[in-house]
XYZ file of C-alpha atoms in Angstrom:
525
model
C -21.160 -26.101 -3.947
C -19.475 -22.723 -4.426
C -17.269 -22.052 -7.437
C -14.871 -19.138 -7.066
C -13.838 -16.786 -9.835
C -10.648 -15.131 -8.648
C -10.070 -11.557 -9.821
C -6.302 -11.153 -10.006
C -4.649 -7.738 -10.372
C -0.912 -8.066 -10.995
C 2.043 -6.328 -12.596
C 5.143 -8.493 -12.122
C 6.609 -11.959 -11.564
C 4.984 -13.899 -14.431
C 6.219 -17.241 -13.092
C 4.343 -16.781 -9.786
C 1.209 -15.647 -11.626
C 1.235 -18.706 -13.862
C 1.711 -21.028 -10.881
C -1.023 -19.226 -8.943
C -3.475 -19.591 -11.830
C -2.646 -23.264 -12.292
C -3.038 -24.028 -8.572
C -6.342 -22.205 -8.155
C -7.923 -23.701 -11.264
C -6.684 -27.244 -10.604
C -9.331 -27.675 -7.899
C -12.246 -26.553 -10.063
C -12.205 -22.772 -9.682
C -11.439 -20.142 -12.300
C -9.494 -16.904 -12.589
C -9.653 -13.611 -14.481
C -6.367 -11.724 -14.802
C -5.607 -8.055 -15.363
C -1.902 -7.518 -15.979
C -0.864 -3.866 -15.666
C -0.285 -2.204 -19.053
C 2.750 -0.445 -17.541
C 4.481 -3.776 -16.981
C 6.892 -5.606 -19.268
C 4.928 -6.713 -22.385
C 7.074 -9.830 -22.673
C 5.855 -10.903 -19.241
C 2.229 -10.545 -20.310
C 2.911 -12.457 -23.522
C 4.443 -15.311 -21.518
C 1.471 -15.460 -19.140
C -1.060 -15.589 -21.988
C 0.942 -18.192 -23.885
C 1.411 -20.595 -20.974
C -2.198 -20.310 -19.793
C -3.776 -20.308 -23.257
C -4.950 -23.929 -23.045
C -6.519 -23.555 -19.599
C -10.305 -23.116 -20.044
C -10.629 -21.799 -16.493
C -8.403 -18.775 -17.157
C -9.566 -15.590 -18.837
C -8.112 -12.108 -19.193
C -9.538 -8.607 -18.832
C -10.839 -7.438 -22.203
C -8.746 -4.291 -21.897
C -5.479 -3.600 -20.116
C -4.825 -0.180 -18.618
C -1.956 1.498 -16.822
C -2.549 1.366 -13.087
C -1.374 3.768 -10.409
C -1.660 3.558 -6.629
C -4.576 5.617 -5.336
C -6.038 6.152 -8.814
C -9.360 5.234 -10.403
C -7.339 3.014 -12.755
C -7.221 0.275 -10.088
C -11.016 0.210 -9.870
C -11.366 0.292 -13.645
C -8.911 -2.591 -14.037
C -10.934 -4.551 -11.472
C -14.162 -3.861 -13.362
C -12.596 -5.047 -16.624
C -11.461 -8.283 -14.971
C -14.845 -8.769 -13.278
C -16.725 -8.267 -16.551
C -14.529 -10.852 -18.241
C -15.101 -13.337 -15.402
C -18.892 -12.865 -15.419
C -19.002 -13.546 -19.154
C -16.494 -16.434 -19.213
C -17.604 -18.290 -16.078
C -21.426 -18.415 -15.864
C -21.280 -21.063 -13.106
C -19.085 -18.998 -10.764
C -20.917 -18.271 -7.507
C -18.332 -16.045 -5.799
C -15.817 -13.477 -7.019
C -12.698 -13.140 -4.880
C -10.317 -10.179 -5.266
C -6.587 -11.018 -5.169
C -3.243 -9.403 -5.920
C -0.114 -11.031 -7.239
C 1.285 -10.961 -3.681
C -1.572 -13.051 -2.243
C -1.532 -16.771 -1.521
C -4.008 -19.200 0.008
C -3.542 -20.023 3.707
C -6.315 -22.631 3.749
C -7.189 -25.582 1.547
C -9.631 -25.407 -1.338
C -11.983 -27.683 0.598
C -11.880 -25.409 3.652
C -12.471 -22.279 1.544
C -15.460 -23.734 -0.291
C -17.035 -25.060 2.904
C -16.511 -21.639 4.482
C -18.351 -19.889 1.645
C -21.093 -22.540 1.505
C -21.871 -22.178 5.208
C -23.125 -18.610 4.904
C -24.870 -16.775 2.091
C -23.339 -13.318 2.319
C -20.835 -10.866 0.859
C -17.505 -10.350 2.590
C -16.360 -6.758 2.262
C -15.136 -4.237 4.804
C -17.577 -1.330 4.689
C -17.455 1.278 7.433
C -19.076 4.698 7.370
C -16.582 6.979 5.661
C -17.184 10.030 7.863
C -18.065 8.460 11.226
C -15.524 5.633 11.421
C -11.835 5.999 12.243
C -10.706 3.753 9.385
C -8.567 6.596 8.002
C -5.936 7.253 10.668
C -3.972 10.140 9.121
C -3.965 12.366 6.051
C -6.870 13.446 3.874
C -10.371 12.338 4.718
C -13.244 14.523 3.524
C -10.839 16.091 1.009
C -10.587 12.773 -0.860
C -14.218 13.167 -1.911
C -15.223 16.844 -2.064
C -12.293 17.905 -4.285
C -11.438 16.502 -7.715
C -8.135 14.677 -7.973
C -6.670 14.513 -11.481
C -3.053 13.700 -10.612
C -1.260 10.949 -8.691
C 0.089 12.112 -5.340
C 3.003 9.689 -5.504
C 4.237 10.387 -9.039
C 3.009 13.975 -9.575
C 3.201 15.455 -6.105
C 3.493 19.121 -7.176
C 0.554 18.874 -9.568
C -1.511 16.899 -7.064
C -1.140 19.473 -4.277
C -1.172 22.427 -6.679
C -4.551 21.351 -8.023
C -5.833 20.564 -4.540
C -4.733 23.901 -3.045
C -6.184 25.861 -5.984
C -9.573 24.172 -5.601
C -9.525 24.786 -1.874
C -8.588 28.452 -2.361
C -11.376 28.999 -4.890
C -13.893 26.958 -2.910
C -14.419 24.498 -5.755
C -15.957 21.716 -3.700
C -18.590 19.222 -4.761
C -21.180 17.110 -2.978
C -21.349 13.364 -2.654
C -24.133 11.801 -4.801
C -27.314 12.358 -2.824
C -28.496 8.768 -2.476
C -25.101 7.241 -1.583
C -23.678 6.706 1.863
C -19.955 6.533 1.190
C -18.292 3.564 2.899
C -14.632 2.643 3.267
C -12.634 -0.524 3.844
C -10.086 -2.953 2.489
C -10.080 -3.502 -1.281
C -9.771 -7.280 -0.790
C -13.356 -8.527 -0.962
C -15.299 -11.688 -1.811
C -18.715 -11.026 -3.374
C -21.530 -13.288 -4.554
C -22.463 -13.459 -8.231
C -25.777 -11.660 -7.764
C -23.969 -8.803 -6.006
C -21.404 -8.505 -8.803
C -24.121 -8.484 -11.453
C -26.033 -5.793 -9.549
C -22.894 -3.654 -9.338
C -22.217 -3.948 -13.091
C -25.841 -3.099 -13.869
C -25.704 -0.108 -11.502
C -22.548 1.143 -13.214
C -24.258 0.993 -16.612
C -27.315 2.853 -15.343
C -25.516 5.499 -13.252
C -22.589 6.952 -15.202
C -22.669 10.009 -12.931
C -21.580 7.844 -9.990
C -18.615 6.543 -11.968
C -17.715 10.136 -12.922
C -17.715 11.049 -9.238
C -15.463 8.184 -8.156
C -13.085 8.681 -11.104
C -11.762 11.870 -9.496
C -11.812 10.775 -5.865
C -8.523 9.842 -4.221
C -7.908 6.138 -3.423
C -11.316 4.974 -4.748
C -10.365 1.281 -4.457
C -11.073 1.727 -0.720
C -14.535 3.249 -1.300
C -16.103 2.241 -4.661
C -17.100 -1.397 -4.167
C -17.507 -0.863 -0.427
C -20.086 1.877 -1.075
C -21.990 0.122 -3.865
C -22.288 -3.187 -2.018
C -23.762 -1.439 1.014
C -26.055 0.600 -1.289
C -27.369 -2.400 -3.236
C -27.352 -5.268 -0.742
C -29.282 -5.577 2.569
C -27.063 -5.114 5.611
C -27.910 -8.543 7.003
C -26.340 -10.101 3.893
C -23.008 -8.301 4.390
C -20.193 -9.406 6.675
C -18.035 -6.316 7.095
C -14.677 -8.059 7.031
C -12.067 -9.182 4.546
C -11.180 -12.842 4.063
C -7.594 -11.874 3.247
C -5.179 -11.709 6.181
C -3.105 -8.541 6.041
C -1.441 -6.319 8.624
C 0.058 -2.851 8.576
C 3.103 -1.454 10.358
C 3.125 1.718 12.456
C 4.106 3.554 9.274
C 1.037 2.377 7.357
C 3.010 -0.087 5.216
C 1.792 -3.656 4.594
C 3.584 -6.262 6.682
C 5.468 -8.804 4.551
C 5.382 -12.512 5.412
C 8.451 -14.766 5.330
C 9.293 -18.465 5.636
C 8.899 -18.611 9.422
C 5.330 -17.242 9.312
C 3.766 -20.445 7.947
C 2.242 -21.771 11.194
C 1.076 -18.308 12.229
C -0.709 -17.748 8.914
C -2.532 -21.083 8.957
C -3.990 -20.394 12.401
C -5.675 -17.129 11.357
C -9.376 -16.933 10.485
C -8.793 -15.995 6.844
C -8.643 -17.791 3.504
C -5.771 -15.907 1.833
C -2.931 -13.643 2.969
C -0.825 -10.831 1.558
C 1.958 -9.768 1.142
C 4.168 -12.808 0.648
C 7.838 -11.888 0.227
C 9.210 -12.675 -3.268
C 12.220 -14.219 -1.538
C 10.181 -16.525 0.722
C 10.624 -19.538 -1.576
C 9.960 -22.128 1.114
C 6.800 -20.346 2.282
C 5.515 -20.070 -1.286
C 6.140 -23.749 -1.896
C 4.368 -24.825 1.294
C 1.394 -22.523 0.715
C 1.244 -23.587 -2.909
C 0.970 -27.237 -1.889
C -1.615 -26.399 0.785
C -4.506 -25.371 -1.502
C -4.999 -28.884 -2.932
C -4.337 -30.737 0.351
C -7.797 -31.802 1.533
C -6.385 -33.668 4.552
C -4.990 -30.558 6.257
C -6.774 -29.552 9.460
C -6.703 -26.096 11.003
C -6.775 -24.823 14.562
C -7.967 -21.245 14.355
C -6.485 -19.084 17.130
C -6.600 -15.667 15.442
C -3.811 -14.045 17.472
C -1.799 -12.836 14.464
C -2.426 -9.105 14.575
C -2.150 -8.813 18.342
C 1.019 -10.901 18.364
C 2.610 -8.815 15.616
C 1.804 -5.581 17.430
C 3.308 -6.943 20.655
C 6.521 -8.272 19.113
C 7.052 -5.343 16.742
C 6.834 -2.979 19.695
C 9.839 -4.508 21.402
C 12.383 -2.686 19.195
C 16.008 -3.681 18.469
C 17.055 -4.547 22.022
C 13.785 -5.927 23.259
C 12.074 -2.615 24.015
C 11.201 0.597 22.276
C 11.203 3.785 24.324
C 9.039 6.650 23.216
C 7.669 9.198 25.633
C 4.179 10.394 24.886
C 3.131 14.010 24.873
C 0.422 14.860 27.366
C -1.382 18.129 27.745
C -0.185 19.949 30.867
C -2.807 20.384 33.545
C -2.737 22.055 36.933
C -1.373 20.416 40.073
C -3.224 17.894 42.215
C -2.401 20.084 45.183
C 0.753 20.574 47.184
C -0.716 19.093 50.359
C -2.081 15.950 48.730
C -0.530 12.479 48.569
C -1.201 10.020 45.773
C -0.439 6.368 46.556
C 0.120 4.224 43.446
C -0.109 0.436 43.644
C 1.469 -1.194 40.590
C 1.283 -4.879 39.787
C 1.129 -6.925 36.583
C -1.330 -9.322 38.191
C -4.372 -7.115 38.452
C -6.261 -9.494 40.748
C -3.426 -9.259 43.300
C -3.491 -5.447 43.286
C -7.290 -5.433 43.578
C -7.158 -7.679 46.653
C -4.445 -5.444 48.073
C -6.442 -2.204 47.673
C -9.569 -3.968 48.938
C -7.633 -4.737 52.111
C -6.496 -1.086 52.265
C -10.133 0.039 52.124
C -11.027 -2.465 54.844
C -8.215 -1.675 57.294
C -7.633 2.060 56.723
C -9.752 5.109 56.020
C -8.087 5.674 52.626
C -10.262 5.732 49.468
C -8.773 3.333 46.915
C -9.547 2.977 43.195
C -8.738 -0.034 41.039
C -7.133 0.207 37.565
C -8.850 3.438 36.486
C -6.419 4.062 33.585
C -6.313 0.439 32.409
C -9.802 -1.021 32.826
C -12.884 0.515 31.224
C -15.378 -0.837 33.778
C -13.543 0.313 36.918
C -16.134 1.631 39.388
C -15.921 5.428 39.474
C -18.260 8.157 40.734
C -20.054 10.443 38.290
C -17.553 13.205 37.519
C -19.383 14.938 34.691
C -18.292 12.652 31.860
C -14.512 12.860 32.220
C -14.599 9.313 33.620
C -16.550 7.994 30.622
C -13.727 6.342 28.676
C -10.131 5.255 29.118
C -9.059 7.764 26.473
C -10.630 10.667 28.383
C -9.281 9.503 31.728
C -5.750 9.201 30.399
C -5.833 12.444 28.444
C -7.074 14.378 31.498
C -5.464 12.257 34.183
C -4.490 15.078 36.539
C -7.914 16.682 36.286
C -9.583 13.319 36.881
C -7.387 12.519 39.884
C -7.901 16.001 41.325
C -11.676 15.524 41.015
C -11.418 12.200 42.839
C -9.580 13.899 45.699
C -12.382 16.472 45.811
C -15.150 13.863 45.527
C -13.835 11.837 48.478
C -12.974 15.036 50.398
C -9.528 13.724 51.186
C -5.871 14.620 50.763
C -4.821 10.957 50.467
C -5.881 8.679 47.612
C -4.823 5.188 46.446
C -4.973 4.111 42.792
C -3.759 1.077 40.812
C -1.629 1.293 37.661
C -0.295 -1.363 35.336
C 3.548 -1.339 35.340
C 3.520 -0.479 31.632
C 2.144 2.968 32.521
C 5.521 4.371 33.534
C 4.733 7.598 31.707
C 1.735 8.170 33.997
C 3.802 7.493 37.103
C 6.462 9.924 35.921
C 3.838 12.565 35.215
C 2.368 12.222 38.700
C 5.869 12.368 40.202
C 6.467 15.617 38.302
C 3.491 17.190 40.046
C 3.884 19.378 43.150
C 1.880 16.861 45.150
C 3.501 13.935 46.958
C 3.492 10.682 44.986
C 4.456 7.292 46.405
C 4.599 3.923 44.578
C 4.556 0.371 45.857
C 5.297 -2.480 43.492
C 3.724 -5.830 44.293
C 6.328 -8.278 43.049
C 4.737 -11.588 42.044
C 6.012 -14.918 40.818
C 5.067 -15.787 37.239
C 4.654 -19.431 36.300
C 4.636 -20.554 32.684
C 0.938 -21.411 33.020
C 0.141 -17.922 34.231
C 2.099 -16.281 31.407
C 0.374 -18.519 28.863
C -2.986 -17.469 30.279
C -1.874 -13.832 30.196
C -0.964 -14.199 26.499
C -4.480 -15.449 25.773
C -6.171 -12.754 27.852
C -4.411 -9.930 26.017
C -4.799 -11.472 22.563
C -1.222 -12.617 21.956
C -2.507 -16.169 21.687
C -5.854 -17.836 21.168
C -7.491 -20.864 22.710
C -6.381 -22.912 19.712
C -2.817 -21.591 19.484
C -0.410 -24.555 19.427
C 1.500 -25.154 22.658
C 4.890 -24.933 20.952
C 3.986 -21.468 19.655
C 3.089 -20.355 23.172
C 6.291 -21.846 24.580
C 8.353 -19.838 22.106
C 6.472 -16.724 23.152
C 6.855 -17.165 26.932
C 10.496 -15.977 27.272
C 9.629 -12.754 25.455
C 6.614 -12.111 27.706
C 8.657 -12.881 30.835
C 11.423 -10.483 29.739
C 8.788 -7.876 28.981
C 7.343 -8.107 32.513
C 10.799 -7.926 34.119
C 11.773 -5.024 31.862
C 8.772 -3.006 33.022
C 9.778 -3.572 36.631
C 13.372 -2.537 35.909
C 12.213 0.639 34.186
C 10.188 1.645 37.235
C 13.210 1.147 39.514
C 15.495 3.054 37.137
C 13.113 5.978 36.691
C 11.685 6.424 40.182
C 14.384 7.148 42.729
C 12.354 8.187 45.766
C 9.281 6.993 47.636
C 9.369 3.629 45.855
C 8.515 0.560 47.922
C 8.332 -3.134 47.157
C 6.226 -5.929 48.594
C 7.328 -9.359 47.400
C 5.382 -12.604 47.167
C 8.618 -14.302 48.233
C 9.336 -11.739 50.979
C 9.066 -12.369 54.711
C 6.173 -11.008 56.741
C 8.498 -8.567 58.476
C 9.829 -7.193 55.182
C 6.352 -6.774 53.713
C 4.833 -5.245 56.851
C 7.616 -2.666 56.957
C 7.186 -1.850 53.228
C 3.399 -1.396 53.478
C 3.595 0.566 56.718
C 6.139 3.010 55.287
C 4.300 3.256 51.964
C 0.918 4.123 53.486
C 2.151 5.878 56.648
C -0.141 3.476 58.499
C 0.166 1.669 61.878
C 1.928 -1.681 61.967
C -1.218 -3.624 62.839
C -3.038 -2.202 59.774
C -0.105 -3.143 57.540
C -0.129 -6.631 59.053
C -3.806 -7.094 58.274
C -3.281 -5.859 54.711
C -0.452 -8.249 53.835
C -2.438 -11.134 55.326
C -5.461 -10.488 53.113
C -6.981 -13.883 52.136
C -5.432 -15.447 49.041
C -3.551 -12.220 48.263
C -1.065 -13.713 45.780
C -3.151 -16.696 44.669
C -3.792 -17.096 40.939
């Protein structure tokens, strides 16, 4: 059975650290602690005193002052790892934690999880080819030497960086290393840890390189694990549940996040709010509770992104900037079918193709696999289609040799509708207004990742009003923003109302509109 040596980096809250150490070691595991040398010495003294009699607790042989983005974080980790390797010869896994982390599974669950697969868990993506770094420095982190902390010595940091760049003082990455990047929160097997320590002793030049890179805690272990261990023995993921806001800041968990956290496919989570006393107590009791069962739904990140995007009053408005492209053509008409239930819109445009001579395309800006003709590569991805939407649509007009074209858009794409309306061409929109049952909305939540198959029903029920308001809000925005050539066909409408709406929308004969609205199972779920 696995035995975990936790590697704990911390700098505050001695009471929580002591409790964390006592909880984790009470079930047979062990812990190695590095307490930041910048922190209050009385706090460190208290921690050592209260844990002195615990044989499953050890401390890094040397304490150093740590700074965000510096090599010091990696060095502190190495000191704690070395102490754990020496003190706990029976430890099979080494799990990296911070003082803000807490277990979101039981000890029994965690050990069974690690026993079921012989591998290392560490995010490790190609540094140059992946998009793990969203903004800021990328190549510059490695090819220039960074001697100062960007957060505490900003002028010196950028002064040194700009001088090196001006003088062309770049350096190369060690020849035999493929630099990788990922989360610093890893769980590695003993053999892997021992190989890393041996490699560090035998290759001081690699340590010299990483000492002057920027934010090496995201690259050092990630690179060495991939360099030393076969790929099939690496699972490129972290076992610690963490999320980031739009501003790149870690999301903090509070008392009402307990059920959400337990349903995620992770063993620990960070960051727990210092003020979330109830959450800390419940999570603290969880680790030793072997009777707890878990339903893993894994919707946490998608759910956070959805709810955080609603803003203060239920929505957040932010127009996107699109590159300006030439007109579709003054004599052309673009017919937009918008509906939240994609299967309804697809049946509707299928009926249009069957009963008129209009070419009609399904959700070309929403669905990757929408059938499109070969247009030279511009149709290859959703990102390309959206970025060059006018060019793409103009090419579709040309391909079908027509001045009238029907497309489908999700109601959330108001910005696209507005952009097409701003064109010199004629744009017309019909909204297919559907009824939304609770069952349908629950299924929608699962399809888009807001809930999983194992998400508790009460969680879904609490989510349904927000999803329903979101759907209605999108419809209201369309009506508020589009004042002309907007039509509406309702599931609850009469045949006469819907025939008139479709006929006026498409400029088609009444009998064609009649056949379209009577398409088999048009509104069926």
